[in-house]
C-alpha cells in the first residue's frame, strides 16, 4: 500500500508556497495547516464518512482561522483546530480513538509554542475529552513538560478539567478494527497484525500567527491493539510534534519509526541548519528517511515565511490549510488536488 514516492511525485501534495502580499496587514501572513492522519483507507471508508470527514476538516480550519483572524496566538489556533478534530468520531484522536489490546482507549497529545519553545504533553489518559487541552495545561499551569496516565488525570482534576466516562470513546468502527487485529494476532499473522494496527488517524495542526509566531500540536489514540502502556511519537517532543521560531511540524504514521528518526525535530533542524525549505525538509524525512527505515506516514510542515508542505507516502492523508482569506482547502486521497495559495 505504501507508495513511497507517491507523496513526492504529485506536486499538489507537497506544496511549498509563499503567501502573496504578506505583511501588508497584521493578519496577511497567517496560515493554519492541519492533518487528521495518513491512514486513509478507501476500502474501509463507511458510507458518508468521507463527507463528514471533509466537513470536520473544514470546521477545524475555520475554528483555527477565527483565532488567527482575531489576532490570537498560533497556539490558540492550533488548540482550537485540534479540539474540533478530537470531537469528530472519524479520526483516531479524542472521540474516535483506537482501542488498546485490553479494549480501552489511551490518549496521547502534545503542544509546542515555537516562539518560547515551551511545550506540554500527556500520554495514556483515559477520561479526558480533549487531550490537547490537557497538554496545553501541562505547559501553562505546571513546571513540567510531560505527564502520563493516572498522574496526568490527577493533574487534570486539580485544575478543574471536565472528565468524560471512558465509554465516550467507544465507536463501532474502532471496536471492529480491534477485533480484526486480535483475530490476526491469534492466527499468528504477525505482519498482518501490524498492518491491521495501522489506522493512522492522529490529528495535528501547525499555525503561523499575525506576529510571526509558530506553534504545533498533535493528538492521537495511538495504534490499534497497543499494549503495555505503549506510547507513540505524537506526544514526544521532537518525534511527532515540534516547533521553534523557524519551523513547526506535526506528524502522523507508524510512531516507532518517527521516534527513532526524531522526525519532527529532524525536519526543523534541516530547515534551521541546512537552509532547506518546508518542502525539501519534509520530503527528505517523511518520504526518504522514514520509508528507508521501514516506516510510513506523513506530516505537515510550516516555516516562518509562510511556506508549508504536506508530505505523505500512504493511500491518502486527511489534510487542509487556510490562509488569511479564511477559505478552507481540504483533501483526502493521494490524487486529490489541494489548492495552492
Ligand atoms: N503516530 C501515531 C502513533 O504511532 C499513530 C497515527 O499517526 O495515527 O501513535
CSV table of C-alpha atoms and ligand atoms in Angstrom, one decimal:
chain,number,residue,atom,x,y,z
A,1,UNK,CA,0.0,0.0,0.0
A,2,UNK,CA,2.7,2.4,0.9
A,3,UNK,CA,3.8,4.1,-2.3
A,4,UNK,CA,7.0,5.7,-1.0
A,5,UNK,CA,7.2,8.1,-3.9
A,6,UNK,CA,3.6,9.0,-4.2
A,7,UNK,CA,3.8,12.0,-1.9
A,8,UNK,CA,6.9,13.1,-3.7
A,9,UNK,CA,5.7,13.0,-7.3
A,10,UNK,CA,2.5,14.8,-7.1
A,11,UNK,CA,3.3,18.5,-6.6
A,12,UNK,CA,-0.1,19.4,-5.1
A,13,UNK,CA,0.5,17.1,-2.2
A,14,UNK,CA,3.8,18.6,-1.4
A,15,UNK,CA,3.2,22.2,-1.5
A,16,UNK,CA,5.6,25.0,-0.7
A,17,UNK,CA,4.2,28.4,-1.4
A,18,UNK,CA,4.7,31.8,0.0
A,19,UNK,CA,1.6,33.7,0.7
A,20,UNK,CA,1.2,36.6,-1.5
A,21,UNK,CA,1.0,40.2,-0.2
A,22,UNK,CA,2.5,39.1,3.1
A,23,UNK,CA,2.7,41.6,6.0
A,24,UNK,CA,0.6,44.4,4.5
A,25,UNK,CA,-1.9,44.0,7.2
A,26,UNK,CA,-1.3,42.3,10.5
A,27,UNK,CA,-3.3,39.2,9.5
A,28,UNK,CA,-1.9,38.9,6.0
A,29,UNK,CA,0.6,36.2,6.7
A,30,UNK,CA,-1.5,34.0,8.9
A,31,UNK,CA,-1.8,30.4,7.9
A,32,UNK,CA,-3.0,27.2,9.5
A,33,UNK,CA,-2.3,23.7,8.2
A,34,UNK,CA,-3.9,20.6,9.6
A,35,UNK,CA,-3.9,16.8,9.2
A,36,UNK,CA,-6.1,14.1,10.5
A,37,UNK,CA,-3.9,11.1,9.8
A,38,UNK,CA,-2.1,9.4,7.0
A,39,UNK,CA,-4.1,6.2,7.5
A,40,UNK,CA,-6.8,7.0,4.8
A,41,UNK,CA,-8.2,3.6,3.8
A,42,UNK,CA,-10.6,3.9,0.9
A,43,UNK,CA,-11.7,0.2,1.3
A,44,UNK,CA,-12.8,0.7,4.8
A,45,UNK,CA,-14.4,4.1,4.5
A,46,UNK,CA,-18.0,3.9,5.7
A,47,UNK,CA,-20.9,5.5,3.7
A,48,UNK,CA,-21.0,9.2,4.3
A,49,UNK,CA,-17.7,9.1,6.2
A,50,UNK,CA,-15.8,10.9,3.5
A,51,UNK,CA,-18.3,13.7,3.5
A,52,UNK,CA,-18.3,14.0,7.3
A,53,UNK,CA,-14.5,13.9,7.4
A,54,UNK,CA,-14.3,16.8,4.9
A,55,UNK,CA,-16.8,18.7,6.9
A,56,UNK,CA,-14.8,18.2,10.1
A,57,UNK,CA,-11.6,19.3,8.4
A,58,UNK,CA,-13.3,22.4,7.2
A,59,UNK,CA,-14.8,23.1,10.6
A,60,UNK,CA,-11.4,22.7,12.2
A,61,UNK,CA,-9.8,25.1,9.7
A,62,UNK,CA,-12.5,27.7,10.4
A,63,UNK,CA,-12.1,27.4,14.1
A,64,UNK,CA,-8.4,27.9,13.9
A,65,UNK,CA,-8.7,30.7,11.4
A,66,UNK,CA,-11.1,32.5,13.7
A,67,UNK,CA,-8.4,32.6,16.4
A,68,UNK,CA,-5.8,33.9,13.9
A,69,UNK,CA,-8.1,36.5,12.4
A,70,UNK,CA,-8.8,37.8,15.9
A,71,UNK,CA,-5.1,38.4,16.4
A,72,UNK,CA,-4.7,35.5,18.8
A,73,UNK,CA,-1.5,33.5,19.1
A,74,UNK,CA,-0.7,30.5,16.9
A,75,UNK,CA,-1.1,28.3,20.0
A,76,UNK,CA,-4.8,29.2,20.2
A,77,UNK,CA,-5.3,28.4,16.5
A,78,UNK,CA,-3.6,25.0,17.0
A,79,UNK,CA,-5.7,24.2,20.1
A,80,UNK,CA,-9.0,25.3,18.5
A,81,UNK,CA,-8.5,23.3,15.4
A,82,UNK,CA,-7.4,20.2,17.2
A,83,UNK,CA,-10.4,20.3,19.6
A,84,UNK,CA,-12.7,20.2,16.6
A,85,UNK,CA,-10.8,17.2,15.2
A,86,UNK,CA,-10.7,15.4,18.6
A,87,UNK,CA,-14.5,15.8,18.8
A,88,UNK,CA,-15.0,14.3,15.4
A,89,UNK,CA,-15.6,10.5,15.5
A,90,UNK,CA,-13.9,9.9,12.1
A,91,UNK,CA,-10.3,10.4,13.4
A,92,UNK,CA,-8.1,8.5,15.7
A,93,UNK,CA,-7.9,11.1,18.4
A,94,UNK,CA,-10.3,12.1,21.2
A,95,UNK,CA,-13.8,10.6,20.4
A,96,UNK,CA,-12.7,8.3,17.6
A,97,UNK,CA,-9.6,7.0,19.3
A,98,UNK,CA,-8.5,3.4,18.5
A,99,UNK,CA,-8.7,0.7,21.1
A,100,UNK,CA,-5.8,-0.9,23.1
A,101,UNK,CA,-5.3,-4.7,23.3
A,102,UNK,CA,-7.4,-4.6,26.5
A,103,UNK,CA,-10.3,-2.8,24.9
A,104,UNK,CA,-9.5,0.6,26.4
A,105,UNK,CA,-8.7,4.0,24.8
A,106,UNK,CA,-5.5,5.6,25.9
A,107,UNK,CA,-4.9,9.1,24.5
A,108,UNK,CA,-1.7,11.0,23.9
A,109,UNK,CA,-1.2,14.6,22.9
A,110,UNK,CA,1.4,17.4,22.8
A,111,UNK,CA,1.6,21.1,22.0
A,112,UNK,CA,4.6,23.3,21.5
A,113,UNK,CA,5.0,27.1,21.2
A,114,UNK,CA,7.7,27.9,18.7
A,115,UNK,CA,8.3,31.4,20.0
A,116,UNK,CA,9.2,30.3,23.5
A,117,UNK,CA,9.9,26.6,23.0
A,118,UNK,CA,7.6,25.9,25.8
A,119,UNK,CA,5.9,22.5,25.5
A,120,UNK,CA,3.3,20.3,27.2
A,121,UNK,CA,2.4,16.7,26.6
A,122,UNK,CA,0.3,13.9,28.1
A,123,UNK,CA,0.2,10.2,27.4
A,124,UNK,CA,-2.1,7.3,28.3
A,125,UNK,CA,-5.1,9.3,29.6
A,126,UNK,CA,-8.5,7.6,29.5
A,127,UNK,CA,-11.1,10.1,30.7
A,128,UNK,CA,-10.1,13.5,29.1
A,129,UNK,CA,-12.4,14.5,26.3
A,130,UNK,CA,-9.8,16.9,24.7
A,131,UNK,CA,-6.3,15.7,25.4
A,132,UNK,CA,-4.8,18.7,23.6
A,133,UNK,CA,-6.4,21.0,26.3
A,134,UNK,CA,-4.7,19.0,29.0
A,135,UNK,CA,-1.3,19.0,27.1
A,136,UNK,CA,-1.6,22.8,27.0
A,137,UNK,CA,-2.5,23.0,30.7
A,138,UNK,CA,0.7,20.9,31.4
A,139,UNK,CA,2.6,23.6,29.5
A,140,UNK,CA,0.9,26.6,31.0
A,141,UNK,CA,-0.1,25.5,34.5
A,142,UNK,CA,2.7,23.2,35.6
A,143,UNK,CA,6.5,23.3,35.7
A,144,UNK,CA,6.6,20.1,33.7
A,145,UNK,CA,6.6,19.1,30.0
A,146,UNK,CA,5.1,15.6,30.1
A,147,UNK,CA,2.7,13.7,32.4
A,148,UNK,CA,1.3,10.2,32.0
A,149,UNK,CA,-1.7,8.1,32.9
A,150,UNK,CA,-3.2,8.4,36.4
A,151,UNK,CA,-0.8,11.3,37.3
A,152,UNK,CA,-1.9,13.3,34.3
A,153,UNK,CA,-5.6,12.7,35.2
A,154,UNK,CA,-4.9,13.7,38.8
A,155,UNK,CA,-3.4,17.0,37.5
A,156,UNK,CA,-6.4,17.5,35.2
A,157,UNK,CA,-8.7,17.1,38.2
A,158,UNK,CA,-6.6,19.5,40.3
A,159,UNK,CA,-7.2,22.3,37.7
A,160,UNK,CA,-10.9,21.5,37.3
A,161,UNK,CA,-10.8,19.9,33.9
A,162,UNK,CA,-14.0,18.2,32.8
A,163,UNK,CA,-13.8,14.4,32.7
A,164,UNK,CA,-15.8,12.0,30.4
A,165,UNK,CA,-16.8,8.4,31.0
A,166,UNK,CA,-14.4,6.1,29.1
A,167,UNK,CA,-17.4,4.9,27.1
A,168,UNK,CA,-17.4,8.3,25.4
A,169,UNK,CA,-14.5,7.0,23.2
A,170,UNK,CA,-16.3,3.8,22.1
A,171,UNK,CA,-17.0,3.8,18.4
A,172,UNK,CA,-18.1,0.8,16.4
A,173,UNK,CA,-15.6,1.2,13.6
A,174,UNK,CA,-12.7,1.3,16.0
A,175,UNK,CA,-14.0,-1.7,18.0
A,176,UNK,CA,-14.3,-3.8,14.9
A,177,UNK,CA,-10.7,-2.8,13.9
A,178,UNK,CA,-9.5,-4.1,17.3
A,179,UNK,CA,-11.4,-7.4,16.9
A,180,UNK,CA,-9.8,-7.8,13.5
A,181,UNK,CA,-6.3,-7.1,14.9
A,182,UNK,CA,-6.9,-9.6,17.7
A,183,UNK,CA,-8.0,-12.3,15.3
A,184,UNK,CA,-5.0,-11.7,13.2
A,185,UNK,CA,-2.8,-11.9,16.3
A,186,UNK,CA,-4.4,-15.1,17.4
A,187,UNK,CA,-3.8,-16.6,14.0
A,188,UNK,CA,-0.2,-15.8,14.4
A,189,UNK,CA,-0.2,-13.4,11.5
A,190,UNK,CA,2.3,-11.0,12.9
A,191,UNK,CA,2.7,-9.0,9.7
A,192,UNK,CA,-1.0,-8.8,9.1
A,193,UNK,CA,-1.3,-7.7,12.7
A,194,UNK,CA,1.0,-4.7,12.2
A,195,UNK,CA,-0.9,-3.8,9.0
A,196,UNK,CA,-4.3,-4.0,10.8
A,197,UNK,CA,-3.0,-1.9,13.6
A,198,UNK,CA,-2.0,1.0,11.3
A,199,UNK,CA,-5.1,3.1,11.4
A,200,UNK,CA,-3.2,6.4,11.4
A,201,UNK,CA,-5.9,8.9,12.2
A,202,UNK,CA,-3.9,11.0,14.5
A,203,UNK,CA,-4.8,14.7,14.2
A,204,UNK,CA,-2.4,17.7,14.2
A,205,UNK,CA,-2.1,21.4,13.4
A,206,UNK,CA,0.6,23.9,12.8
A,207,UNK,CA,0.0,27.6,12.6
A,208,UNK,CA,1.7,31.0,11.9
A,209,UNK,CA,0.0,34.0,13.6
A,210,UNK,CA,0.0,37.7,12.7
A,211,UNK,CA,3.0,38.3,14.9
A,212,UNK,CA,5.0,35.6,13.0
A,213,UNK,CA,4.9,33.1,15.9
A,214,UNK,CA,4.6,29.4,15.1
A,215,UNK,CA,3.0,26.6,17.1
A,216,UNK,CA,2.4,22.8,16.6
A,217,UNK,CA,0.1,20.3,18.2
A,218,UNK,CA,-0.8,16.6,17.8
A,219,UNK,CA,-3.4,14.4,19.4
A,220,UNK,CA,-3.9,10.6,19.0
A,221,UNK,CA,-5.3,7.4,20.2
A,222,UNK,CA,-2.1,5.7,19.1
A,223,UNK,CA,-2.2,2.4,17.4
A,224,UNK,CA,-4.9,-0.3,17.4
A,225,UNK,CA,-4.1,-3.2,19.8
A,226,UNK,CA,-1.3,-1.4,21.5
A,227,UNK,CA,-0.5,-2.7,25.0
A,228,UNK,CA,1.9,-2.4,27.9
A,229,UNK,CA,1.4,1.3,28.1
A,230,UNK,CA,2.8,1.8,24.6
A,231,UNK,CA,3.3,5.5,23.7
A,232,UNK,CA,3.9,6.6,20.2
A,233,UNK,CA,5.5,9.6,18.7
A,234,UNK,CA,2.7,12.1,18.9
A,235,UNK,CA,3.3,13.3,22.5
A,236,UNK,CA,7.0,13.1,22.3
A,237,UNK,CA,8.5,16.5,21.6
A,238,UNK,CA,10.8,16.2,18.6
A,239,UNK,CA,9.3,12.9,17.4
A,240,UNK,CA,5.7,13.6,16.4
A,241,UNK,CA,5.5,17.3,17.5
A,242,UNK,CA,7.9,20.2,17.3
A,243,UNK,CA,8.0,23.9,16.9
A,244,UNK,CA,10.7,26.6,17.1
A,245,UNK,CA,10.9,30.2,15.8
A,246,UNK,CA,11.5,29.0,12.2
A,247,UNK,CA,9.6,25.8,11.8
A,248,UNK,CA,6.6,23.8,13.1
A,249,UNK,CA,5.8,20.1,12.5
A,250,UNK,CA,3.1,17.6,13.4
A,251,UNK,CA,3.4,14.0,12.2
A,252,UNK,CA,1.2,11.0,11.7
A,253,UNK,CA,2.3,7.5,10.9
A,254,UNK,CA,4.0,4.5,12.4
A,255,UNK,CA,5.1,6.1,15.7
A,256,UNK,CA,8.0,3.8,16.5
A,257,UNK,CA,9.8,4.9,13.3
A,258,UNK,CA,9.1,8.6,14.0
A,259,UNK,CA,10.5,8.3,17.5
A,260,UNK,CA,13.7,6.6,16.2
A,261,UNK,CA,14.1,9.2,13.4
A,262,UNK,CA,13.3,12.1,15.8
A,263,UNK,CA,11.3,13.0,12.8
A,264,UNK,CA,9.7,16.4,13.7
A,265,UNK,CA,12.9,17.8,15.1
A,266,UNK,CA,15.0,16.4,12.1
A,267,UNK,CA,12.7,18.3,9.7
A,268,UNK,CA,13.1,21.6,11.7
A,269,UNK,CA,16.9,21.0,12.0
A,270,UNK,CA,17.1,20.7,8.3
A,271,UNK,CA,15.3,24.0,7.9
A,272,UNK,CA,17.4,25.7,10.5
A,273,UNK,CA,20.9,24.4,9.9
A,274,UNK,CA,20.8,23.3,6.3
A,275,UNK,CA,18.6,26.1,5.0
A,276,UNK,CA,16.1,23.6,3.5
A,277,UNK,CA,12.5,24.7,2.6
A,278,UNK,CA,9.5,23.2,4.3
A,279,UNK,CA,9.1,21.0,1.2
A,280,UNK,CA,12.7,19.8,1.0
A,281,UNK,CA,13.0,19.0,4.7
A,282,UNK,CA,9.5,17.3,4.8
A,283,UNK,CA,10.3,15.3,1.7
A,284,UNK,CA,13.7,14.2,3.0
A,285,UNK,CA,12.5,12.9,6.3
A,286,UNK,CA,8.9,11.7,5.6
A,287,UNK,CA,9.4,10.3,2.1
A,288,UNK,CA,13.0,9.1,2.3
A,289,UNK,CA,14.3,8.6,5.9
A,290,UNK,CA,11.2,7.0,7.4
A,291,UNK,CA,10.4,4.6,4.5
A,292,UNK,CA,14.1,3.7,4.3
A,293,UNK,CA,13.9,2.5,7.9
A,294,UNK,CA,10.7,0.6,7.1
A,295,UNK,CA,8.0,3.0,8.4
A,296,UNK,CA,5.3,5.0,6.7
A,297,UNK,CA,3.1,8.0,7.4
A,298,UNK,CA,3.0,11.8,6.7
A,299,UNK,CA,3.5,15.2,8.3
A,300,UNK,CA,2.6,18.8,8.0
A,301,UNK,CA,5.5,21.3,8.0
A,302,UNK,CA,5.2,25.1,8.2
A,303,UNK,CA,8.0,27.6,8.2
A,304,UNK,CA,8.0,31.2,9.5
A,305,UNK,CA,8.0,32.6,5.9
A,306,UNK,CA,4.5,31.1,5.4
A,307,UNK,CA,5.7,28.2,3.3
A,308,UNK,CA,4.3,24.8,4.0
A,309,UNK,CA,4.3,21.2,2.9
A,310,UNK,CA,2.1,18.1,3.5
A,311,UNK,CA,4.2,15.1,2.5
A,312,UNK,CA,2.9,11.5,3.0
A,313,UNK,CA,3.5,8.1,1.5
A,314,UNK,CA,0.2,6.3,2.1
A,315,UNK,CA,-3.0,6.0,0.2
A,316,UNK,CA,-4.1,9.4,1.5
A,317,UNK,CA,-3.8,11.8,4.3
A,318,UNK,CA,-6.7,13.9,5.7
A,319,UNK,CA,-5.3,17.3,5.2
A,320,UNK,CA,-6.1,21.0,4.7
A,321,UNK,CA,-5.0,24.6,5.1
A,322,UNK,CA,-6.5,28.0,5.4
A,323,UNK,CA,-4.9,31.4,4.8
A,324,UNK,CA,-5.7,34.9,5.7
A,325,UNK,CA,-8.7,35.0,3.4
A,326,UNK,CA,-10.5,32.4,5.5
A,327,UNK,CA,-11.2,30.0,2.6
A,328,UNK,CA,-10.7,26.4,3.8
A,329,UNK,CA,-9.0,23.9,1.4
A,330,UNK,CA,-9.2,20.2,2.2
A,331,UNK,CA,-8.1,16.9,0.5
A,332,UNK,CA,-8.2,13.2,1.5
A,333,UNK,CA,-6.8,10.9,-1.1
A,334,UNK,CA,-3.4,11.0,-2.7
A,335,UNK,CA,-4.8,12.0,-6.1
A,336,UNK,CA,-7.0,14.8,-4.6
A,337,UNK,CA,-5.7,18.2,-5.6
A,338,UNK,CA,-5.2,20.6,-2.8
A,339,UNK,CA,-5.3,24.2,-4.0
A,340,UNK,CA,-2.1,26.2,-3.6
A,341,UNK,CA,-2.0,29.6,-2.0
B,1,LIG,N1,1.6,8.3,15.1
B,1,LIG,C1,0.6,7.6,15.9
B,1,LIG,C2,1.2,6.7,16.8
B,1,LIG,O1,2.1,5.9,16.4
B,1,LIG,C3,-0.4,6.9,15.0
B,1,LIG,C4,-1.1,7.8,14.0
B,1,LIG,O2,-0.4,8.6,13.3
B,1,LIG,O3,-2.3,7.7,13.8
B,1,LIG,O4,0.8,6.6,17.9
